[in-house]
Short mmCIF file of C-alpha atoms and ligand atoms in Angstrom, two decimals:
data_model
loop_
_atom_site.label_atom_id
_atom_site.label_comp_id
_atom_site.label_asym_id
_atom_site.label_seq_id
_atom_site.Cartn_x
_atom_site.Cartn_y
_atom_site.Cartn_z
CA MET N 1 0.00 0.00 0.00
CA SER N 2 1.34 3.45 -0.85
CA ALA N 3 1.78 6.13 1.82
CA LYS N 4 -1.11 8.03 0.23
CA GLU N 5 -3.44 5.04 0.41
CA LEU N 6 -2.40 4.36 3.98
CA LEU N 7 -3.20 7.91 5.03
CA GLU N 8 -6.56 7.76 3.25
CA LYS N 9 -7.39 4.58 5.13
CA HIS N 10 -6.48 6.21 8.45
CA ARG N 11 -8.39 9.35 7.65
CA THR N 12 -11.52 7.42 6.69
CA TYR N 13 -11.31 5.49 9.94
CA PHE N 14 -10.80 8.65 11.95
CA ARG N 15 -13.77 10.32 10.24
CA SER N 16 -15.95 7.33 11.10
CA GLY N 17 -15.68 8.54 14.70
CA ALA N 18 -14.47 5.15 15.92
CA THR N 19 -11.44 6.56 17.76
CA ARG N 20 -13.35 9.20 19.71
CA PRO N 21 -15.25 7.41 22.53
CA LEU N 22 -13.46 7.24 25.87
CA SER N 23 -14.15 3.50 26.06
CA PHE N 24 -12.37 2.92 22.74
CA ARG N 25 -9.29 4.92 23.78
CA ILE N 26 -9.05 3.17 27.14
CA HIS N 27 -9.46 -0.24 25.53
CA GLN N 28 -6.62 0.49 23.06
CA LEU N 29 -4.35 1.69 25.86
CA GLU N 30 -5.13 -1.44 27.87
CA THR N 31 -4.31 -3.49 24.79
CA LEU N 32 -0.96 -1.75 24.50
CA LYS N 33 -0.23 -2.50 28.14
CA LYS N 34 -1.17 -6.14 27.62
CA ILE N 35 1.11 -6.36 24.59
CA LEU N 36 4.04 -5.10 26.61
CA VAL N 37 3.48 -7.80 29.20
CA GLU N 38 2.81 -10.66 26.77
CA HIS N 39 5.72 -9.82 24.48
CA GLU N 40 8.16 -8.60 27.11
CA GLU N 41 10.72 -11.36 26.57
CA GLU N 42 10.61 -11.00 22.81
CA LEU N 43 11.05 -7.24 23.03
CA VAL N 44 13.89 -7.45 25.55
CA SER N 45 15.76 -9.94 23.40
CA ALA N 46 15.20 -7.88 20.21
CA VAL N 47 16.73 -4.84 21.89
CA TYR N 48 19.58 -7.05 23.11
CA LYS N 49 20.18 -8.22 19.53
CA ASP N 50 20.28 -4.62 18.35
CA PHE N 51 22.84 -3.38 20.83
CA LYS N 52 23.32 -5.75 23.69
CA LYS N 53 21.38 -3.55 26.04
CA PRO N 54 21.18 -5.04 29.57
CA GLU N 55 17.68 -6.23 30.52
CA MET N 56 17.56 -3.92 33.54
CA GLU N 57 18.13 -0.91 31.26
CA THR N 58 15.56 -2.14 28.73
CA TYR N 59 13.00 -2.54 31.47
CA ALA N 60 13.69 0.72 33.29
CA THR N 61 14.10 2.97 30.26
CA GLU N 62 11.77 1.38 27.72
CA LEU N 63 9.07 -0.92 29.09
CA GLY N 64 8.78 0.42 32.64
CA ILE N 65 8.43 4.02 31.54
CA LEU N 66 5.70 2.93 29.10
CA HIS N 67 3.78 0.99 31.74
CA ASP N 68 3.89 4.00 34.02
CA GLU N 69 2.68 6.34 31.28
CA ILE N 70 -0.13 4.06 30.10
CA SER N 71 -1.48 3.39 33.63
CA TYR N 72 -1.39 7.08 34.47
CA THR N 73 -3.10 8.05 31.21
CA ILE N 74 -5.84 5.46 31.69
CA ARG N 75 -6.46 6.80 35.21
CA LYS N 76 -6.65 10.44 34.13
CA LEU N 77 -8.17 10.33 30.67
CA ARG N 78 -11.82 10.66 31.72
CA ASN N 79 -10.96 13.98 33.31
CA TRP N 80 -8.67 15.21 30.52
CA ILE N 81 -11.28 14.81 27.80
CA LYS N 82 -13.96 16.75 29.68
CA PRO N 83 -14.67 20.23 28.30
CA LYS N 84 -13.00 22.82 30.51
CA ARG N 85 -15.01 25.84 31.55
CA VAL N 86 -13.25 29.24 31.38
CA SER N 87 -14.37 32.68 32.55
CA GLY N 88 -16.42 35.01 30.42
CA THR N 89 -15.64 38.71 29.91
CA LEU N 90 -17.81 41.79 30.45
CA ILE N 91 -17.83 42.72 26.77
CA ASN N 92 -19.44 39.38 25.93
CA PHE N 93 -21.89 39.28 28.81
CA PRO N 94 -23.85 37.07 29.06
CA SER N 95 -21.96 33.97 27.81
CA SER N 96 -20.60 30.65 28.94
CA ASN N 97 -17.17 29.68 27.66
CA TYR N 98 -15.26 26.45 27.47
CA THR N 99 -12.49 24.60 25.67
CA VAL N 100 -12.65 21.12 24.20
CA ALA N 101 -9.68 18.87 23.45
CA GLU N 102 -10.19 17.67 19.90
CA PRO N 103 -8.05 14.99 18.22
CA TYR N 104 -6.06 16.21 15.22
CA GLY N 105 -6.90 13.15 13.11
CA ALA N 106 -4.23 11.03 11.43
CA VAL N 107 -0.91 11.36 13.21
CA LEU N 108 2.58 10.39 12.01
CA ILE N 109 5.20 9.42 14.59
CA ILE N 110 8.82 9.08 13.47
CA ALA N 111 11.20 7.42 15.92
CA PRO N 112 14.98 7.04 16.28
CA TRP N 113 16.89 3.87 17.21
CA ASN N 114 18.42 4.58 20.61
CA TYR N 115 15.38 3.69 22.76
CA PRO N 116 13.53 1.92 19.98
CA ILE N 117 10.50 0.79 21.99
CA GLN N 118 9.92 3.78 24.21
CA LEU N 119 10.46 6.45 21.58
CA ALA N 120 8.05 4.77 19.16
CA LEU N 121 5.32 3.89 21.66
CA LEU N 122 5.38 6.67 24.26
CA PRO N 123 4.14 9.31 21.81
CA MET N 124 1.59 6.75 20.60
CA VAL N 125 0.09 6.63 24.12
CA GLY N 126 -0.62 10.37 23.92
CA ALA N 127 -1.89 10.14 20.34
CA ILE N 128 -4.35 7.33 21.18
CA ALA N 129 -5.45 9.01 24.40
CA ALA N 130 -6.27 12.15 22.43
CA GLY N 131 -8.36 10.13 19.93
CA ASN N 132 -6.13 10.04 16.85
CA THR N 133 -5.09 7.28 14.46
CA VAL N 134 -1.35 6.58 14.35
CA VAL N 135 1.24 5.71 11.72
CA ILE N 136 4.64 4.94 13.24
CA LYS N 137 7.92 4.90 11.34
CA PRO N 138 10.54 3.25 13.58
CA SER N 139 14.25 3.45 12.84
CA GLU N 140 15.81 1.12 10.32
CA LEU N 141 18.98 1.01 12.47
CA SER N 142 17.36 -0.89 15.34
CA SER N 143 15.90 -3.37 12.87
CA ASN N 144 15.45 -6.32 15.25
CA THR N 145 13.29 -4.27 17.59
CA SER N 146 11.44 -2.56 14.75
CA SER N 147 10.43 -5.84 13.16
CA VAL N 148 9.21 -7.33 16.46
CA LEU N 149 7.26 -4.12 17.13
CA LYS N 150 5.72 -4.27 13.66
CA LYS N 151 4.71 -7.89 14.08
CA ILE N 152 3.05 -7.13 17.41
CA ILE N 153 1.29 -3.97 16.26
CA ASP N 154 -0.03 -5.76 13.16
CA ALA N 155 -1.38 -8.55 15.30
CA TRP N 156 -3.08 -6.42 17.94
CA PHE N 157 -4.31 -3.26 16.24
CA LYS N 158 -6.51 -2.60 13.22
CA GLU N 159 -4.37 -1.42 10.34
CA GLU N 160 -6.52 1.66 9.80
CA PHE N 161 -6.01 2.65 13.46
CA VAL N 162 -2.32 1.95 14.18
CA THR N 163 0.16 1.01 11.46
CA MET N 164 3.89 0.56 11.76
CA VAL N 165 5.75 1.23 8.53
CA GLU N 166 9.30 -0.09 8.50
CA GLY N 167 11.93 1.41 6.23
CA GLY N 168 14.63 4.01 5.83
CA VAL N 169 14.94 7.48 4.44
CA GLU N 170 12.93 6.86 1.23
CA VAL N 171 9.99 5.39 3.09
CA ASN N 172 10.08 8.31 5.48
CA LYS N 173 10.17 10.80 2.63
CA ASP N 174 7.03 9.23 1.13
CA LEU N 175 5.27 9.53 4.46
CA LEU N 176 6.42 13.12 4.89
CA ASP N 177 4.99 14.01 1.47
CA GLN N 178 1.47 13.25 2.76
CA ASP N 179 -0.70 15.74 4.57
CA PHE N 180 -0.90 14.10 7.98
CA ASP N 181 -2.76 16.09 10.62
CA TYR N 182 0.18 16.06 13.03
CA ILE N 183 3.81 14.95 12.89
CA PHE N 184 5.72 13.95 15.99
CA PHE N 185 9.41 13.50 15.22
CA THR N 186 12.19 12.28 17.48
CA GLY N 187 15.71 12.31 16.05
CA SER N 188 18.59 14.50 15.03
CA THR N 189 18.46 18.26 14.55
CA ARG N 190 19.54 17.75 10.92
CA VAL N 191 16.58 15.51 10.07
CA GLY N 192 14.28 17.62 12.26
CA LYS N 193 14.79 20.47 9.78
CA ILE N 194 13.88 18.16 6.87
CA VAL N 195 10.72 17.11 8.72
CA MET N 196 9.70 20.68 9.47
CA GLU N 197 10.27 21.74 5.88
CA ALA N 198 8.10 18.88 4.61
CA ALA N 199 5.41 19.67 7.22
CA SER N 200 5.36 23.33 6.19
CA LYS N 201 4.09 22.36 2.71
CA HIS N 202 0.81 21.23 4.28
CA LEU N 203 1.00 23.51 7.33
CA THR N 204 1.06 20.37 9.43
CA PRO N 205 1.82 21.11 13.08
CA VAL N 206 4.93 19.37 14.42
CA THR N 207 6.61 18.39 17.62
CA LEU N 208 10.36 18.02 17.19
CA GLU N 209 12.21 16.10 19.87
CA LEU N 210 15.81 16.64 18.85
CA GLY N 211 19.29 16.26 20.28
CA GLY N 212 22.31 18.42 20.99
CA LYS N 213 25.16 18.73 23.43
CA SER N 214 23.76 18.64 26.96
CA PRO N 215 26.25 20.19 29.39
CA CYS N 216 26.88 19.15 32.94
CA ILE N 217 28.37 21.71 35.32
CA VAL N 218 30.09 20.61 38.52
CA ASP N 219 30.97 23.55 40.73
CA GLY N 220 33.43 23.73 43.63
CA THR N 221 30.75 23.10 46.28
CA ALA N 222 29.34 19.94 44.68
CA LYS N 223 29.31 16.62 46.51
CA ILE N 224 31.93 15.17 44.21
CA LYS N 225 31.57 11.46 44.85
CA THR N 226 27.79 11.53 44.37
CA ALA N 227 28.12 13.81 41.34
CA ALA N 228 30.66 11.50 39.70
CA LYS N 229 28.51 8.43 40.29
CA ARG N 230 25.34 10.00 38.95
CA ILE N 231 27.09 11.48 35.94
CA ALA N 232 28.82 8.18 35.11
CA TRP N 233 25.47 6.39 35.37
CA GLY N 234 23.65 8.84 33.07
CA LYS N 235 26.49 9.02 30.59
CA PHE N 236 27.30 5.34 30.18
CA LEU N 237 23.72 4.07 30.39
CA ASN N 238 22.94 2.56 26.96
CA ALA N 239 26.63 3.20 26.14
CA GLY N 240 26.02 6.94 26.02
CA GLN N 241 23.38 6.65 23.29
CA THR N 242 20.83 8.71 25.20
CA CYS N 243 19.49 12.04 23.96
CA VAL N 244 19.63 13.56 27.46
CA ALA N 245 22.97 12.01 28.48
CA PRO N 246 25.46 14.57 29.77
CA ASP N 247 27.45 15.27 26.62
CA TYR N 248 30.36 17.00 28.34
CA VAL N 249 31.34 18.09 31.84
CA LEU N 250 32.54 21.50 32.96
CA VAL N 251 34.15 21.09 36.36
CA HIS N 252 35.54 23.77 38.66
CA SER N 253 39.36 23.67 38.63
CA SER N 254 39.50 23.30 42.43
CA VAL N 255 37.77 19.89 42.31
CA LYS N 256 38.80 18.64 38.87
CA ASP N 257 41.35 16.03 39.97
CA GLU N 258 39.09 14.65 42.67
CA PHE N 259 36.17 14.55 40.24
CA LEU N 260 38.13 12.71 37.55
CA GLN N 261 39.32 10.14 40.07
CA GLU N 262 35.79 9.59 41.39
CA LEU N 263 34.44 9.30 37.86
CA LYS N 264 36.97 6.60 37.10
CA ASN N 265 36.09 4.80 40.36
CA ALA N 266 32.40 4.96 39.51
CA VAL N 267 32.92 3.41 36.07
CA LYS N 268 35.01 0.63 37.59
CA GLY N 269 32.35 0.07 40.25
CA PHE N 270 29.60 -0.24 37.61
CA TYR N 271 31.34 -2.30 34.93
CA GLY N 272 34.49 -3.80 36.50
CA VAL N 273 38.06 -3.51 35.21
CA ASN N 274 37.07 -4.80 31.78
CA PRO N 275 33.63 -3.43 30.80
CA LYS N 276 33.70 -5.60 27.67
CA LEU N 277 32.98 -8.58 29.87
CA SER N 278 30.27 -6.83 31.83
CA PRO N 279 26.65 -7.89 31.22
CA ASN N 280 25.69 -4.35 32.24
CA TYR N 281 27.21 -2.47 29.36
CA ALA N 282 25.65 -2.00 25.88
CA ARG N 283 27.26 -1.80 22.43
CA ILE N 284 27.28 0.90 19.76
CA ILE N 285 24.37 0.55 17.32
CA ASN N 286 26.45 0.07 14.14
CA GLY N 287 29.83 0.36 12.45
CA ASP N 288 29.30 3.92 11.19
CA HIS N 289 28.53 5.28 14.63
CA PHE N 290 31.36 3.20 16.10
CA GLU N 291 33.88 4.73 13.64
CA ARG N 292 32.55 8.22 14.25
CA LEU N 293 32.97 7.80 18.00
CA CYS N 294 36.47 6.32 17.75
CA SER N 295 37.57 9.34 15.73
CA TYR N 296 36.77 11.56 18.78
CA LEU N 297 39.37 9.73 20.86
CA GLU N 298 42.05 11.87 19.26
CA ASP N 299 40.42 15.11 20.41
CA GLY N 300 41.76 14.92 23.97
CA GLU N 301 43.83 12.92 26.41
CA VAL N 302 42.29 9.57 27.31
CA TYR N 303 42.12 9.80 31.11
CA SER N 304 40.50 6.39 31.41
CA GLY N 305 38.96 3.85 29.05
CA GLY N 306 39.60 4.23 25.34
CA ARG N 307 39.79 0.53 24.45
CA PHE N 308 37.58 -0.70 21.63
CA ASP N 309 36.73 -3.69 19.47
CA ALA N 310 35.34 -2.99 16.00
CA ASP N 311 34.00 -6.54 15.54
CA GLU N 312 31.67 -6.06 18.48
CA CYS N 313 31.06 -2.30 18.06
CA TYR N 314 32.42 -2.11 21.59
CA LEU N 315 33.79 1.15 22.94
CA GLU N 316 34.87 1.28 26.56
CA PRO N 317 33.40 4.00 28.82
CA THR N 318 35.93 6.72 28.14
CA ILE N 319 36.83 9.91 29.96
CA LEU N 320 38.69 12.54 27.95
CA SER N 321 40.61 15.33 29.64
CA SER N 322 42.58 18.25 28.17
CA VAL N 323 39.99 18.67 25.44
CA LYS N 324 40.22 21.66 23.12
CA ARG N 325 37.09 23.80 22.90
CA GLU N 326 37.25 23.87 19.09
CA SER N 327 37.71 20.11 18.67
CA ARG N 328 35.04 17.99 16.93
CA VAL N 329 34.17 16.21 20.14
CA MET N 330 33.17 19.60 21.54
CA GLU N 331 31.36 20.71 18.38
CA GLU N 332 29.22 17.67 17.52
CA GLU N 333 26.70 15.74 19.62
CA ILE N 334 28.73 12.77 20.91
CA PHE N 335 25.92 10.26 21.45
CA GLY N 336 28.25 7.58 22.72
CA PRO N 337 30.36 6.58 25.74
CA ILE N 338 32.93 9.37 25.57
CA LEU N 339 32.85 12.04 28.25
CA PRO N 340 35.03 15.13 27.72
CA VAL N 341 35.82 16.87 31.00
CA MET N 342 36.90 20.51 30.86
CA GLU N 343 37.70 22.84 33.72
CA PHE N 344 36.47 26.35 34.49
CA ASN N 345 37.54 28.95 37.02
CA SER N 346 34.39 30.99 37.51
CA ILE N 347 30.73 30.10 37.06
CA ALA N 348 30.43 33.02 34.64
CA ASP N 349 32.95 31.26 32.36
CA ALA N 350 30.97 28.03 32.50
CA ILE N 351 27.76 29.87 31.66
CA HIS N 352 29.50 31.65 28.81
CA LEU N 353 30.74 28.34 27.40
CA VAL N 354 27.28 26.78 27.55
CA ASN N 355 25.64 29.81 25.98
CA ALA N 356 28.17 29.88 23.13
CA LYS N 357 26.56 26.68 21.82
CA PRO N 358 23.03 26.09 20.52
CA LYS N 359 20.37 25.62 23.21
CA PRO N 360 20.72 22.06 24.53
CA LEU N 361 18.03 19.48 25.27
CA ALA N 362 19.18 19.16 28.88
CA LEU N 363 21.44 20.89 31.36
CA TYR N 364 22.71 19.48 34.63
CA LEU N 365 24.21 21.33 37.53
CA PHE N 366 25.90 19.84 40.57
CA THR N 367 26.17 22.38 43.37
CA GLU N 368 25.32 22.98 47.02
CA ASN N 369 25.22 26.72 46.44
CA SER N 370 21.74 28.16 45.88
CA THR N 371 23.06 31.40 44.35
CA THR N 372 24.94 29.41 41.71
CA GLU N 373 21.84 27.33 41.12
CA ARG N 374 19.64 30.39 40.59
CA LEU N 375 22.22 32.02 38.34
CA VAL N 376 22.77 29.04 36.05
CA LEU N 377 19.06 28.26 35.76
CA LYS N 378 18.32 31.89 34.93
CA GLU N 379 21.17 32.51 32.48
CA CYS N 380 21.08 29.28 30.45
CA SER N 381 18.25 28.27 28.16
CA PHE N 382 17.71 24.52 27.70
CA GLY N 383 14.88 22.02 27.26
CA GLY N 384 14.82 20.66 30.80
CA GLY N 385 17.27 19.31 33.31
CA ALA N 386 18.21 18.53 36.86
CA VAL N 387 20.12 19.93 39.79
CA ASN N 388 22.35 17.34 41.43
CA ASP N 389 21.26 14.58 39.08
CA VAL N 390 21.24 13.69 35.38
CA VAL N 391 18.69 12.10 33.01
CA ALA N 392 16.20 11.36 35.83
CA HIS N 393 13.87 14.30 35.02
CA LEU N 394 12.81 12.39 31.92
CA GLY N 395 11.22 9.75 34.14
CA ASN N 396 8.83 12.14 35.87
CA ARG N 397 5.55 12.18 33.95
CA TYR N 398 4.60 15.46 35.64
CA LEU N 399 7.52 17.25 33.96
CA PRO N 400 6.81 18.16 30.32
CA PHE N 401 9.71 16.86 28.24
CA GLY N 402 11.12 18.60 25.16
CA GLY N 403 13.78 20.85 23.72
CA VAL N 404 14.09 24.50 22.80
CA GLY N 405 15.73 26.11 19.77
CA ASN N 406 18.09 23.60 18.15
CA SER N 407 17.06 20.85 20.55
CA GLY N 408 13.44 20.93 19.43
CA MET N 409 9.97 22.34 19.95
CA GLY N 410 6.95 21.06 21.84
CA VAL N 411 6.72 18.80 24.87
CA TYR N 412 5.24 15.45 25.85
CA HIS N 413 4.98 12.90 28.70
CA GLY N 414 1.94 12.56 30.95
CA LYS N 415 -0.73 15.21 30.44
CA SER N 416 1.54 17.11 28.03
CA SER N 417 1.33 14.18 25.60
CA PHE N 418 -2.45 14.37 25.62
CA ASP N 419 -2.27 18.14 25.08
CA THR N 420 0.30 17.79 22.30
CA PHE N 421 -1.92 15.48 20.28
CA SER N 422 -5.09 17.54 20.89
CA HIS N 423 -6.23 20.74 19.30
CA THR N 424 -7.76 23.02 21.91
CA LYS N 425 -11.06 24.19 20.48
CA SER N 426 -12.49 27.31 22.10
CA ILE N 427 -16.25 27.77 22.28
CA MET N 428 -18.40 30.68 23.41
CA ARG N 429 -22.07 29.94 23.97
CA LYS N 430 -24.47 32.88 23.92
CA PRO N 431 -28.07 32.86 25.06
CA THR N 432 -30.69 34.34 22.75
CA TRP N 433 -33.06 35.65 25.39
CA LEU N 434 -30.97 38.82 25.59
CA ASP N 435 -29.42 40.79 22.71
CA ILE N 436 -27.67 43.89 24.02
CA PRO N 437 -27.62 46.35 21.09
CA PHE N 438 -24.37 47.95 22.18
CA ARG N 439 -22.14 46.39 19.47
CA TYR N 440 -24.39 47.22 16.55
CA ALA N 441 -24.20 50.35 14.39
CA PRO N 442 -25.01 53.20 14.65
CA TYR N 443 -22.03 53.63 16.98
CA LYS N 444 -22.76 57.18 18.05
CA GLY N 445 -22.06 57.66 21.78
CA LYS N 446 -20.72 54.11 22.21
CA LEU N 447 -16.98 54.66 21.70
CA LYS N 448 -16.36 56.19 25.12
CA TRP N 449 -18.12 53.20 26.75
CA ILE N 450 -16.15 50.59 24.87
CA LYS N 451 -12.96 52.40 25.86
CA LYS N 452 -14.04 52.25 29.49
CA ILE N 453 -14.88 48.55 29.31
CA LEU N 454 -11.71 47.47 27.54
CA ASN N 455 -9.22 49.66 29.33
P1 NAD A 501 17.92 10.52 12.77
O1 NAD A 501 17.48 11.92 12.72
O2 NAD A 501 19.04 10.10 11.89
O3 NAD A 501 16.70 9.54 12.41
C1 NAD A 501 15.43 9.64 13.03
C2 NAD A 501 14.38 9.11 12.07
O4 NAD A 501 14.38 9.89 10.87
C3 NAD A 501 14.58 7.66 11.65
O5 NAD A 501 13.33 7.01 11.68
C4 NAD A 501 15.13 7.76 10.24
O6 NAD A 501 14.73 6.70 9.43
C5 NAD A 501 14.54 9.06 9.73
N1 NAD A 501 15.43 9.77 8.76
C6 NAD A 501 16.80 9.76 8.77
N2 NAD A 501 17.26 10.53 7.77
C7 NAD A 501 16.19 11.02 7.12
C8 NAD A 501 16.02 11.88 5.98
N3 NAD A 501 17.06 12.38 5.32
N4 NAD A 501 14.76 12.19 5.59
C9 NAD A 501 13.69 11.69 6.24
N5 NAD A 501 13.79 10.86 7.31
C10 NAD A 501 15.02 10.53 7.75
O7 NAD A 501 18.23 10.21 14.29
P2 NAD A 501 18.82 8.88 14.94
O8 NAD A 501 20.24 8.70 14.53
O9 NAD A 501 17.89 7.76 14.72
O10 NAD A 501 18.75 9.26 16.49
C11 NAD A 501 19.74 9.99 17.13
C12 NAD A 501 19.35 11.44 17.31
O11 NAD A 501 18.07 11.54 17.89
C13 NAD A 501 20.28 12.17 18.24
O12 NAD A 501 20.52 13.46 17.73
C14 NAD A 501 19.51 12.25 19.54
O13 NAD A 501 19.88 13.30 20.39
C15 NAD A 501 18.12 12.40 19.03
N6 NAD A 501 17.16 11.95 20.02
C16 NAD A 501 16.35 12.86 20.61
C17 NAD A 501 15.46 12.44 21.57
C18 NAD A 501 14.55 13.40 22.28
O14 NAD A 501 13.65 12.94 22.97
N7 NAD A 501 14.71 14.69 22.13
C19 NAD A 501 15.39 11.10 21.92
C20 NAD A 501 16.23 10.20 21.29
C21 NAD A 501 17.11 10.65 20.32
#
């Protein structure tokens, strides 16, 4: 079936009204939850085949986060879909006013490979909750997971309601040529621009969940051991292939040596002396990304790690020190297990360095000083982040998740997902028993009154 025919099928189904009742939406969400339980083993092993991701990580960052989101959405949906009353204004007296969350229609979700289950299905939860039909294009790079997902989706959902379309760039281009009612894209900033350009031809609204270089600042007052452990966890989780992983660290010169030592200790504590043998450490997704990452090793001094094995796409958790600000590793999003650590002498310098780069998806700050905290949070613009932790904010469904500027536009997770996939329709209801003639011509003598009312 062509992309055009697929969209027509979805649109016809949407227009039939089948996706609108609360009972239908809840049933589909329950089905999704059931799928995740019934096919858990298959999904975990597909992700393992793709990049040897440890089961604990697959559960916590893919399946667990989905279960949490689905259960929460099912609990809240009845309330979310209710029309919301808003105040009236004097000029329109008498009136009652409300907003209604209306589904967009046929939604396209495009996903990347690094969390291949979560990033394909989490937006789908919001899209279904809001009453849309969904076409999902997973990444061709995580092909084992994508094909298991497709098999499951085909088996459990009507094709005209949820369809997974496997394929690469060409397939995606065909989909992007169609006039979907909403496009939700997760991926690189480069492709995000292609998506937005395609969407502009049909004035299709978009959410762009993109990447970037997320900085991590460790100031002189930080609890160094805890900071090092949390940063090492967030960086080397999924072998650094996490959109919100700390990309680089800026550490105050007074604590740099201690921090580097603690970072090294943390890595050893997590993965042992030879992480290659650890069941807790993932691999790089493919040879191209592996080569790209290895080329960064020359951009600084390898403080620890640095060993690799091309046959296995294995790259050891690596800490780089003495990194030049103009080097490629400091210009491009790393998206792998290499952590450049650079020192600063004043917090103003650190802020300046962060602000010299495009707005990142996340920013992390380790400090015990509330003035520093206020200053950094005020001066730096970024999608979202954490103080004294990394990555964890993504797991809180009450925090809208998304980027700003180069790292994206729009937010999702929890209620924000429902809002993202809903158009807010505003309605004013007027009674007919009263028709105040004030607004009608002739206007003579009315101007001074309207000025009084509206001022
Ligand atoms: P990508 O942009 O290369 O690919 C994403 C999707 O776009 C894939 O489905 C791919 O098939 C498709 N695509 C690729 N090139 C295309 C083209 N020329 N035209 C049309 N479609 C195309 O991203 P990726 O390598 O899969 O993922 C890594 C990137 O995603 C990183 O930059 C990372 O930071 C970002 N990311 C962001 C988030 C977030 O939530 N903000 C989450 C995960 C990953």
